[in-house]
Coordinates of C-alpha atoms and ligand atoms in Angstrom, one line a residue:
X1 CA -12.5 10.3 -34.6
X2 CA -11.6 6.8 -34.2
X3 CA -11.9 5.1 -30.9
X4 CA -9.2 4.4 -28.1
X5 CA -8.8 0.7 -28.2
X6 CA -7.5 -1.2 -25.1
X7 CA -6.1 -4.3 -24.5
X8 CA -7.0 -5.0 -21.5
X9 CA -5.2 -8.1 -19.5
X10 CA -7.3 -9.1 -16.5
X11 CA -11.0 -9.2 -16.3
X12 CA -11.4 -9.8 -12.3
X13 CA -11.8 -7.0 -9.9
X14 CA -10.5 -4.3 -11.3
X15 CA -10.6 -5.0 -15.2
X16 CA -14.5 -5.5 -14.6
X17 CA -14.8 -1.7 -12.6
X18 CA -12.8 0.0 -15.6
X19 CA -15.7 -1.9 -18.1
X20 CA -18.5 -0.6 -15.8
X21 CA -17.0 2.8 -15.9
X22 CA -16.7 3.1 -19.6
X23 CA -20.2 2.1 -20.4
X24 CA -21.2 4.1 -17.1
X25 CA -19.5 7.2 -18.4
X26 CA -19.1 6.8 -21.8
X27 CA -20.7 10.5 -22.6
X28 CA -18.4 12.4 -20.2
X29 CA -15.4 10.3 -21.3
X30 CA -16.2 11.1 -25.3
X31 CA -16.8 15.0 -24.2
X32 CA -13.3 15.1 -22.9
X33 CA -11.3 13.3 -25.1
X34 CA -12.9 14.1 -28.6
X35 CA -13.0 10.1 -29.0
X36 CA -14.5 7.7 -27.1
X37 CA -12.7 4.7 -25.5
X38 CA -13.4 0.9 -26.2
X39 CA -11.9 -2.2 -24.6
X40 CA -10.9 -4.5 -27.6
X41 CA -8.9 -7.6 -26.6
X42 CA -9.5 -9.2 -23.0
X43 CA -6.6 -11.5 -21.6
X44 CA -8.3 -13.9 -19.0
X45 CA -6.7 -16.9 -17.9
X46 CA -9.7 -18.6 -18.2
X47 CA -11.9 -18.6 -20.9
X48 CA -14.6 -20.6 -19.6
X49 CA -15.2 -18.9 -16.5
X50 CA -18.6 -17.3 -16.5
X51 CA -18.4 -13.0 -16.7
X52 CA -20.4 -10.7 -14.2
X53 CA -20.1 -7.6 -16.7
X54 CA -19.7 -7.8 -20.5
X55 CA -16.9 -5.9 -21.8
X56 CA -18.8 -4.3 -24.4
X57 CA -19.4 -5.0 -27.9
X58 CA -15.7 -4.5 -29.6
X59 CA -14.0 -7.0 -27.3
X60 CA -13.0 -10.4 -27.8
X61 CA -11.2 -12.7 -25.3
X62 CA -8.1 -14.5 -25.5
X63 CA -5.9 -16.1 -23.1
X64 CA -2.8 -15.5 -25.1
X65 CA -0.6 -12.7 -23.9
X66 CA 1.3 -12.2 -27.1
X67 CA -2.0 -12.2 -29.0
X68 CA -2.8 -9.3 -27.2
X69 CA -0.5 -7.0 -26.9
X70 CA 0.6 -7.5 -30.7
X71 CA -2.8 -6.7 -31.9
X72 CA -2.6 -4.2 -34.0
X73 CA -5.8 -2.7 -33.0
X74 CA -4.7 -2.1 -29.8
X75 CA -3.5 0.9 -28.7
X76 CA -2.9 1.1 -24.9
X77 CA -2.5 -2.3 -23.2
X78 CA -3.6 -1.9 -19.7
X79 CA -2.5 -4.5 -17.4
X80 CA -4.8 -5.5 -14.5
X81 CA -3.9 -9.2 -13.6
X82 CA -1.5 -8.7 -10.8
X83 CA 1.4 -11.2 -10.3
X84 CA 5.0 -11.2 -11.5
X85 CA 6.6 -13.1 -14.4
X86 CA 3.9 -13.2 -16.7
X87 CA 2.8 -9.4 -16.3
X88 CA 6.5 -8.4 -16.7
X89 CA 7.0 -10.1 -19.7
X90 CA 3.7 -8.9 -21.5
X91 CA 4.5 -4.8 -20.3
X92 CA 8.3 -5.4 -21.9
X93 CA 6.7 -7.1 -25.2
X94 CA 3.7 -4.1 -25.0
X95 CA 6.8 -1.6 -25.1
X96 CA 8.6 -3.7 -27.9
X97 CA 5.5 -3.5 -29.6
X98 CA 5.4 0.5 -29.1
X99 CA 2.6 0.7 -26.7
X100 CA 2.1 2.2 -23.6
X101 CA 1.0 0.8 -20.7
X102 CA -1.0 1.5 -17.7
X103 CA -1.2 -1.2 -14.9
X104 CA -2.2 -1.5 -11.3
X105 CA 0.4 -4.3 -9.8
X106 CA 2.0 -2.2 -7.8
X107 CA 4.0 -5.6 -6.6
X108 CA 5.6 -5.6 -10.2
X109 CA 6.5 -1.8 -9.9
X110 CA 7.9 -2.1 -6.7
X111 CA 10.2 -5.1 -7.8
X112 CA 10.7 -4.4 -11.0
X113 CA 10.1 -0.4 -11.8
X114 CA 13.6 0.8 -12.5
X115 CA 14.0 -2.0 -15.5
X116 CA 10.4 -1.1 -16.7
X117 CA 11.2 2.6 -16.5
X118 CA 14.3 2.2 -18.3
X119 CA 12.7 0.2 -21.3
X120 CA 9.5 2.8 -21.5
X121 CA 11.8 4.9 -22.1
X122 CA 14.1 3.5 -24.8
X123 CA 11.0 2.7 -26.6
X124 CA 9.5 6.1 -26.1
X125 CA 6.4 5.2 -24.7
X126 CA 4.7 5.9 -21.6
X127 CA 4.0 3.5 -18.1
X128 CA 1.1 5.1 -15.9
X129 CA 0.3 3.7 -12.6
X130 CA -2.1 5.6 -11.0
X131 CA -4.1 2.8 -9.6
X132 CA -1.1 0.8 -8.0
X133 CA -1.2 3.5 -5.2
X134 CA -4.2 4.2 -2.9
X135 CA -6.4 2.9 -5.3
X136 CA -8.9 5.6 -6.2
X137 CA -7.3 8.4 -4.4
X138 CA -5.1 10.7 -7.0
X139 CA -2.0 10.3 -5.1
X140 CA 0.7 9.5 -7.9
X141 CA -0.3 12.6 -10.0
X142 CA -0.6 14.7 -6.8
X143 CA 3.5 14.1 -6.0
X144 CA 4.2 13.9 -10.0
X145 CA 2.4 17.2 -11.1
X146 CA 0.3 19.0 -8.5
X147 CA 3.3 19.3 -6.1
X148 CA 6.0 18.6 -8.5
X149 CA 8.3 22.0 -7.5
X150 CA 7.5 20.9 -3.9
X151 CA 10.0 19.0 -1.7
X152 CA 8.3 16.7 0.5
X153 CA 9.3 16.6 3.3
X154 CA 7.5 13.3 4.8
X155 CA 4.6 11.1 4.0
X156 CA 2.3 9.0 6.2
X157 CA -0.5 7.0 5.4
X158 CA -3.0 4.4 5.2
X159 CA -2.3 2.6 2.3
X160 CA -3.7 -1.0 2.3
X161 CA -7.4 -1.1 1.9
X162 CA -8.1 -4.7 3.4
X163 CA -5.5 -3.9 6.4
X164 CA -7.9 -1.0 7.6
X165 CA -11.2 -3.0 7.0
X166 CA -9.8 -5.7 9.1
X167 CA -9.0 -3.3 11.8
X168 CA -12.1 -1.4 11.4
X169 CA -14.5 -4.1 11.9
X170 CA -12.8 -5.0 14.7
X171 CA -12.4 -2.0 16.4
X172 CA -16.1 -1.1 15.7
X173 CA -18.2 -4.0 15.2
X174 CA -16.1 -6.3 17.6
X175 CA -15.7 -8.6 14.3
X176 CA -12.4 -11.2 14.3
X177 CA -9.4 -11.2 11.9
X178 CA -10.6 -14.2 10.1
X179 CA -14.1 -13.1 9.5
X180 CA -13.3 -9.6 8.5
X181 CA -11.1 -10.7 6.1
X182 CA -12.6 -13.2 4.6
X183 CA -15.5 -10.0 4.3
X184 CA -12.8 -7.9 2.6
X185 CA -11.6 -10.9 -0.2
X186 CA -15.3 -11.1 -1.1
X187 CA -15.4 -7.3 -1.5
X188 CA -12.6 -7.6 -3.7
X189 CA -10.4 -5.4 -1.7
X190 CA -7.7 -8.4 -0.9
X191 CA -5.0 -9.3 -3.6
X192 CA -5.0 -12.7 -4.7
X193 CA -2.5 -14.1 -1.7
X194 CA -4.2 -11.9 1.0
X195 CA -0.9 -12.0 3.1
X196 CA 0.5 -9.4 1.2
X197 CA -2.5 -7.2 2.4
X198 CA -2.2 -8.4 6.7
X199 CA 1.5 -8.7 6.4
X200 CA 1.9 -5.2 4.9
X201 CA 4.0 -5.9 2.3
X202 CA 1.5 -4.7 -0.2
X203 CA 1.8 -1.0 1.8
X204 CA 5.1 -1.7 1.4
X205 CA 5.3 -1.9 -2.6
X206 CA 2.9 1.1 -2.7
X207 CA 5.2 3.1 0.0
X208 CA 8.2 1.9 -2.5
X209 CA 6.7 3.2 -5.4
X210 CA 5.7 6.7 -3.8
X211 CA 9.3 7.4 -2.4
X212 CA 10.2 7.4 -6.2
X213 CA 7.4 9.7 -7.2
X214 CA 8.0 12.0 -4.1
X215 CA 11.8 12.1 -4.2
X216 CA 13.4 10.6 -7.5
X217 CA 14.9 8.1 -5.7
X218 CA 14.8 4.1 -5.6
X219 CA 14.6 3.1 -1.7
X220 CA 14.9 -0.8 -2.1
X221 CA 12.1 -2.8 -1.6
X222 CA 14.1 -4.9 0.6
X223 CA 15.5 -1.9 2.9
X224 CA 12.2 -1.1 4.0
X225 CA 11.0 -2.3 7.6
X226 CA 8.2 -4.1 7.5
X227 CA 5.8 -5.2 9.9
X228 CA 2.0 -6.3 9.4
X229 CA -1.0 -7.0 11.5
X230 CA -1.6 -10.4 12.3
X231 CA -0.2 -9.9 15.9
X232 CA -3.3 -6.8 16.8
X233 CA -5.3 -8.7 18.9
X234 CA -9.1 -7.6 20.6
X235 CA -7.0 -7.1 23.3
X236 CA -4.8 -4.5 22.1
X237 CA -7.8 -2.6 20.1
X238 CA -9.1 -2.5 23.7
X239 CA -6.1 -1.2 25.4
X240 CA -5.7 1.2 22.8
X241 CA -9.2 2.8 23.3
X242 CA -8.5 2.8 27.0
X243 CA -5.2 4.8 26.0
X244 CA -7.2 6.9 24.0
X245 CA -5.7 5.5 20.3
X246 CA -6.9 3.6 17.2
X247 CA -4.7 1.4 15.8
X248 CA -4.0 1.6 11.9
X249 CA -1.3 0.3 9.6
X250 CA 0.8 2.9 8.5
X251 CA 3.5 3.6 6.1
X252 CA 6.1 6.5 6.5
X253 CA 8.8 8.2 4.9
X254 CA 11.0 11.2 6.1
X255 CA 13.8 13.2 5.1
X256 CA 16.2 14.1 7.7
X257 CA 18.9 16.2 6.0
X258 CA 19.0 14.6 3.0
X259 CA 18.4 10.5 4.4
X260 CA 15.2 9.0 4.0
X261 CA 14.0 6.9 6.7
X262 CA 10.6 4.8 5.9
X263 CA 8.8 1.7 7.4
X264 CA 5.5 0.1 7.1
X265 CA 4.2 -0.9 10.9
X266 CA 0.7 -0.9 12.6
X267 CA 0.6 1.9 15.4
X268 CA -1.3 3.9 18.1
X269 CA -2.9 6.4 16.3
X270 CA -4.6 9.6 18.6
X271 CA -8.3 9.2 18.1
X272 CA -8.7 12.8 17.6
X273 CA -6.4 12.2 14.5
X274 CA -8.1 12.6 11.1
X275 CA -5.9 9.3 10.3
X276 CA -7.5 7.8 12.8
X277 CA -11.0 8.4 11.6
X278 CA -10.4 6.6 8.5
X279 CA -12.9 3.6 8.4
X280 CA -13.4 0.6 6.1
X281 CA -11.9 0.0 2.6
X282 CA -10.4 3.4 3.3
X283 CA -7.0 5.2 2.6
X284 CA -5.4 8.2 3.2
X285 CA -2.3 10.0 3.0
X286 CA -0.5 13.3 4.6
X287 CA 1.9 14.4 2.2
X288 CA 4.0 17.4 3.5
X289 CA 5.8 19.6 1.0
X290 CA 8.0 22.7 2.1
X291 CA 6.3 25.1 0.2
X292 CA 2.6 23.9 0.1
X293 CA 2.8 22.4 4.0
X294 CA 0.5 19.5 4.5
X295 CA -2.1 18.1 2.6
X296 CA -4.6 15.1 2.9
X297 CA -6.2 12.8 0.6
X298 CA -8.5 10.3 1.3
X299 CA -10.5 8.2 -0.5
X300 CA -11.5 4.6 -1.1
X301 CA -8.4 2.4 -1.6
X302 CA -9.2 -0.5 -2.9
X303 CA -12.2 -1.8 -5.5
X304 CA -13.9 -2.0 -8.6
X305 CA -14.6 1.1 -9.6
X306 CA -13.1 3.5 -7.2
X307 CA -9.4 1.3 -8.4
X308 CA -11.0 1.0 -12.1
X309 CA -11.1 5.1 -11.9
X310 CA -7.4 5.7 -11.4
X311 CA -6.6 3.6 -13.9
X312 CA -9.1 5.1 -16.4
X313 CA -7.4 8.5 -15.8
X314 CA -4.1 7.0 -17.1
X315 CA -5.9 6.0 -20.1
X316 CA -7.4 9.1 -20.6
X317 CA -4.0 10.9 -20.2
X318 CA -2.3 8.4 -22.7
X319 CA -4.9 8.5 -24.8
X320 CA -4.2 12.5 -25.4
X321 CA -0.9 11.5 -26.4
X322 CA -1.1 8.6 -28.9
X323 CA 0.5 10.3 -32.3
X324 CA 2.8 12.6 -30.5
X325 CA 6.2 11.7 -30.8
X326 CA 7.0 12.7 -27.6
X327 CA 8.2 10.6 -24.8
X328 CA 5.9 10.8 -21.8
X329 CA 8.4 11.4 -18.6
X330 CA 7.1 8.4 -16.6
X331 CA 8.9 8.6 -13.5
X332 CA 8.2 12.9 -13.3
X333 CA 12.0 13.1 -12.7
X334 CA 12.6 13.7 -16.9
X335 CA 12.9 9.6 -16.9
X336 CA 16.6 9.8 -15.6
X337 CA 17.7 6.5 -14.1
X338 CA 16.7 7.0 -10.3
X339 CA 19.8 6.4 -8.0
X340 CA 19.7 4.7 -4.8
X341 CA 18.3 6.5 -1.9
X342 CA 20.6 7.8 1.1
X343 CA 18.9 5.7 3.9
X344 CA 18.8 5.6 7.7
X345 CA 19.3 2.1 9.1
X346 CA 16.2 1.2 10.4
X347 CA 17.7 0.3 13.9
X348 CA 18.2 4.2 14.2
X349 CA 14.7 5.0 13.6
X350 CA 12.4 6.7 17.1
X351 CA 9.4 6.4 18.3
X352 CA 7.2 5.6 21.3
X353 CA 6.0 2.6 21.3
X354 CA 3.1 0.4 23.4
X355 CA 4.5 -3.0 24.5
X356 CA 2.3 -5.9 25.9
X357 CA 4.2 -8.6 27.9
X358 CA 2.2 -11.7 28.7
X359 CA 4.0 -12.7 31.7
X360 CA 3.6 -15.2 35.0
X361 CA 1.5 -13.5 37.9
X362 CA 4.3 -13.1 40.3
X363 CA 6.5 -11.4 42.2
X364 CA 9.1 -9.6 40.7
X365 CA 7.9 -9.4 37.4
X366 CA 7.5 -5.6 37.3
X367 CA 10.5 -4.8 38.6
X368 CA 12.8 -7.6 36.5
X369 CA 10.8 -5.6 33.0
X370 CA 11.6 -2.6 34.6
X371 CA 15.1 -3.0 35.1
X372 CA 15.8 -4.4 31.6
X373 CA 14.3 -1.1 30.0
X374 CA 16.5 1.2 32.3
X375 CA 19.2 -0.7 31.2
X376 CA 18.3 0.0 27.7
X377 CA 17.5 3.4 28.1
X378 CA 14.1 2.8 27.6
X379 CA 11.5 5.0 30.0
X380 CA 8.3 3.8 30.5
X381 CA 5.4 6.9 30.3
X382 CA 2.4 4.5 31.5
X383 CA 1.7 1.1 32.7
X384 CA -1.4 -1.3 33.5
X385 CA -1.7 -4.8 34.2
X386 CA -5.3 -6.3 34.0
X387 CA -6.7 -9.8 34.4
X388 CA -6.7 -13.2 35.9
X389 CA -3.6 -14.8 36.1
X390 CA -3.7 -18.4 34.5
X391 CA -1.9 -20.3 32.5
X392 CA -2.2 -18.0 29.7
X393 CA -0.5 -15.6 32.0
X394 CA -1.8 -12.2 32.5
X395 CA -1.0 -9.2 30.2
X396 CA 1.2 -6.4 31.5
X397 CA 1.1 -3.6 29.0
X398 CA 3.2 -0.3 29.0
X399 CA 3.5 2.7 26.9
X400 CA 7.4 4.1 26.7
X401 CA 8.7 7.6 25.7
X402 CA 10.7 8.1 22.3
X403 CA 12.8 5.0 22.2
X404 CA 15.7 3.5 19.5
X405 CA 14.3 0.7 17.4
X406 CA 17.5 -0.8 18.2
X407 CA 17.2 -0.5 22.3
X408 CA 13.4 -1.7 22.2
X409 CA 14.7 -4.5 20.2
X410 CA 17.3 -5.4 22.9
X411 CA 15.3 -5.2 25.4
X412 CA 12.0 -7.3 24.2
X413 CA 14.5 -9.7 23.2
X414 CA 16.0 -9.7 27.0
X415 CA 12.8 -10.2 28.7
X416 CA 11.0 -12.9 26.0
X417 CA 13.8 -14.8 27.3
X418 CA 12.7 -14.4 31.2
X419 CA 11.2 -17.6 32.7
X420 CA 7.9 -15.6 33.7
X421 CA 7.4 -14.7 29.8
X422 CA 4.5 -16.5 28.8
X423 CA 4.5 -15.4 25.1
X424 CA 7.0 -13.3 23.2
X425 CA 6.0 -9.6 24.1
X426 CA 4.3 -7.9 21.1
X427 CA 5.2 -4.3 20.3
X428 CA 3.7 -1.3 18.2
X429 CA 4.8 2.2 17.3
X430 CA 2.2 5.2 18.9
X431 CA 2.6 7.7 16.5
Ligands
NAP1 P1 -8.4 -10.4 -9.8 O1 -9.8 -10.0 -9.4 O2 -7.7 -11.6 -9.2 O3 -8.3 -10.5 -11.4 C1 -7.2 -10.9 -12.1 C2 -7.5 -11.1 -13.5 O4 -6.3 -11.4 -14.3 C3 -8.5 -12.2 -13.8 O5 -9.4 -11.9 -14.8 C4 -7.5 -13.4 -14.3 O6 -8.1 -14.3 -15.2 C5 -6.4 -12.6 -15.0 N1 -5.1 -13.2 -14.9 C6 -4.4 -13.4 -13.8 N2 -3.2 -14.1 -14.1 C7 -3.3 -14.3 -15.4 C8 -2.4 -14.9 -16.4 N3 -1.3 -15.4 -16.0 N4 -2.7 -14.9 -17.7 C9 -3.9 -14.4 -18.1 N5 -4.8 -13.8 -17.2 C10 -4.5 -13.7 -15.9 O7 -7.4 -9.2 -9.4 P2 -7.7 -7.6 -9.2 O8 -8.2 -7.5 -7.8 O9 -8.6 -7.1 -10.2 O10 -6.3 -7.0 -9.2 C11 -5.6 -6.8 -10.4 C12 -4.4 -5.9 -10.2 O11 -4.8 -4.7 -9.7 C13 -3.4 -6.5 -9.2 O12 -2.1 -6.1 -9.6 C14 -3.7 -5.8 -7.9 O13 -2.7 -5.7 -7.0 C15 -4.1 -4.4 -8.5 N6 -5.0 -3.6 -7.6 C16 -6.2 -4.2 -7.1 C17 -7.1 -3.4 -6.4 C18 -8.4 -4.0 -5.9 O14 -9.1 -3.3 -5.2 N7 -8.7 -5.2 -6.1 C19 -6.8 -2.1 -6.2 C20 -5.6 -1.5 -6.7 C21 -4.7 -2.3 -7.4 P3 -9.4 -15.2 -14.8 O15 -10.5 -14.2 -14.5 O16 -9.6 -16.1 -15.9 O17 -9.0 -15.9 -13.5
HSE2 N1 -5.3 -5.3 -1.8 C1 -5.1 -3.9 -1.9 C2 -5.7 -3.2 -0.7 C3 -5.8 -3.4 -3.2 O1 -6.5 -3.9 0.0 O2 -5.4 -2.0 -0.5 C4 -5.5 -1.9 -3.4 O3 -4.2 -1.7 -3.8

């Protein structure tokens, strides 16, 4: 039989893993599919830029989108450049032109999913996105098929490759922010404007386009909480240890009779917590379903090939389907419109949560902190203050019980504006 032919826009990271896959497992790919798979057009935005890997024999490159997805021998266009306006445009011309697509910009779905849904489905074709979650770890097919009678009732997770790499190295290897991840952009773990990655929006998009694939809903990108790691410090990987966590940046969802409430936040992780375990350009996620209970996956999420993987098993799946006439249900929810979700204000959301003032070594400190979390109902479980004093001031950190966002809010607010605060307080979640 004829080869699968891909159009493949984007040749960095990602685009150059699914190549070395193909040639890599070419044998095992042809034993399963009948047909082997061949990349034949190559998008690039540059076509004098020098290529580590050679995209094999069939394919040609081009720097015009239209070009590529209208060539007619292209089957599946597979969209692996990342970014917005241009990627939109060349999945809704792919779709015009009948194709289906599989991509990895998670950034796009998150945005844009609902219209892209909509028009793979007036066009009949199918949008597969395996690799915009988690990278290599099956996560999207796990919530879309494997638990698809399930209903989930939360799911927590590391989700941001270059996030836990950064905090990694420096929890184990002492290394700082800057160097680690400059380490993780040369990796290729990092998105093209790595403050997606530390600021968590990038677990954000993924968490956005999960919620969806968990509970057929759309949660709004912009309703989700959102709060990354540039604050973690050496300092507070070092308090954490003392109070026996790690600290990780997690994403959560939960439904509490019927609402879903879901943030993105670094936080105190137990170390004896599998989560807490998970090292390097590693991800994982507890899903929780009501029937099946919990469940782990972990894997690597984020680079070449373990990323290039997930996206080969969309093609893989498509490519079963070209010359059906039926619509693949993209969204696992019969490709229904998905209406809004029922959500919990953020402000309403609990936890615990660590807190580290930076405050003037003097009297009355304690007890002026103190007095502004009874006020707020907040109750303090531990406290330490270690150091010299100087002008830096000296850190005073405390650990509360279960707390209202809302309250802590109040309160750090209160005391930041205190004439002994040194610098705003800086707060995380303990999970
Ligand atoms: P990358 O290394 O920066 O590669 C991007 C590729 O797209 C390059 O080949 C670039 O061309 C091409 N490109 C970008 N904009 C273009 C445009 N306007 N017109 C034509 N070509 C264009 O990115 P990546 O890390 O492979 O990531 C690709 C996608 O996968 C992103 O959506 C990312 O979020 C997602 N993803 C990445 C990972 C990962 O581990 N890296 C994991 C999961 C998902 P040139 O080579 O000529 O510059
Ligand atoms: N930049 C992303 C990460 C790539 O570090 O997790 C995988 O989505």
């Amino acid at each position: 039989m004829n080869a699968i032919r891909l159009g493949l826009a984007g040749f960095g990271t990602v685009g150059s893993g699914l190549a070395k896959i193909l040639a890599m497992n070419a044998d095992r790919i042809e034993a399963r599919l009948g047909r082997s798979i061949e990349i034949r057009s190559v998008l690039v935005r540059d076509l004098q830029k020098k290529r580590a890997f050679d995209p094999g024999p069939a394919a040609t490159f081009t720097d015009d989108p239209a070009a590529l997805v209208n060539d007619p021998d292209v089957d599946i266009v597979v969209e692996l450049m990342g970014g917005l306006d241009t990627a939109r445009r060349l999945i809704l011309d792919a779709f015009k032109a009948g194709k289906h697509v599989v991509t990895a910009n998670k950034h796009l779905l998150a945005e844009h999913g609902l219209e892209l849904f909509e028009a793979a489905s007036a066009s009949g074709v199918g949008l597969m996105f395996e690799a915009s979650c988690a990278g290599g770890i099956p996560v999207v097919q796990t919530l879309k098929e494997s638990l698809a009678g399930d209903r989930i009732t939360n799911l927590l997770g590391i989700m941001n490759g270059t996030a836990n790499y950064i905090l990694s190295e420096m929890t184990t290897k002492g290394m700082d922010f800057a160097s680690a991840l400059k380490a993780a952009q040369e990796l290729g773990y990092a998105e093209a404007d790595p403050t997606f990655d530390i600021e968590g929006l990038d677990t954000a998009h993924k968490l956005c386009v999960l919620i969806r694939m968990a509970y057929g809903v759309d949660y709004p990108l912009s309703e989700i909480p959102v709060q990354g790691i540039t604050s973690v410090t050496p300092m507070d990987i070092e308090f954490a240890r003392e109070f026996g966590y790690r600290i990780k940046l997690l994403a959560h969802v939960v439904e509490k009779d019927g609402r879903l409430e879901a943030g993105v936040h670094p936080a105190l992780v137990p170390y004896t917590y599998l989560l807490a375990r998970v090292g390097g350009n590693y991800n994982a996620v507890r899903l929780e379903g009501n029937a099946v209970g919990p469940i782990m996956l972990h894997g690597q999420g984020a680079g070449d090939l373990p990323t290039g993987s997930a996206v080969l098993a969309d093609i893989m799946n498509l490519g079963r389907r070209l010359g059906s006439c039926e619509a693949p249900d993209n969204t696992g929810f019969g490709n229904r419109p998905l209406g809004r979700a029922d959500i919990v204000p953020p402000e309403q959301s609990k936890s615990s949560y660590y807190l580290r003032f930076t405050v003037a070594d003097r009297t009355g400190v304690m007890a002026a902190i103190t007095r502004s979390m009874a006020d707020h109902g907040i109750s303090i479980a531990q406290a330490v203050q270690k150091g010299e004093a100087g002008a830096e001031g000296i850190p005073l950190v405390m650990i509360s019980h279960e707390t209202r966002a809302k309250d802590m809010e109040a309160m750090i607010a209160e005391v930041n504006a205190m004439d002994f605060a040194v610098k705003p307080c800086v707060q995380f979640r303990i999970l």
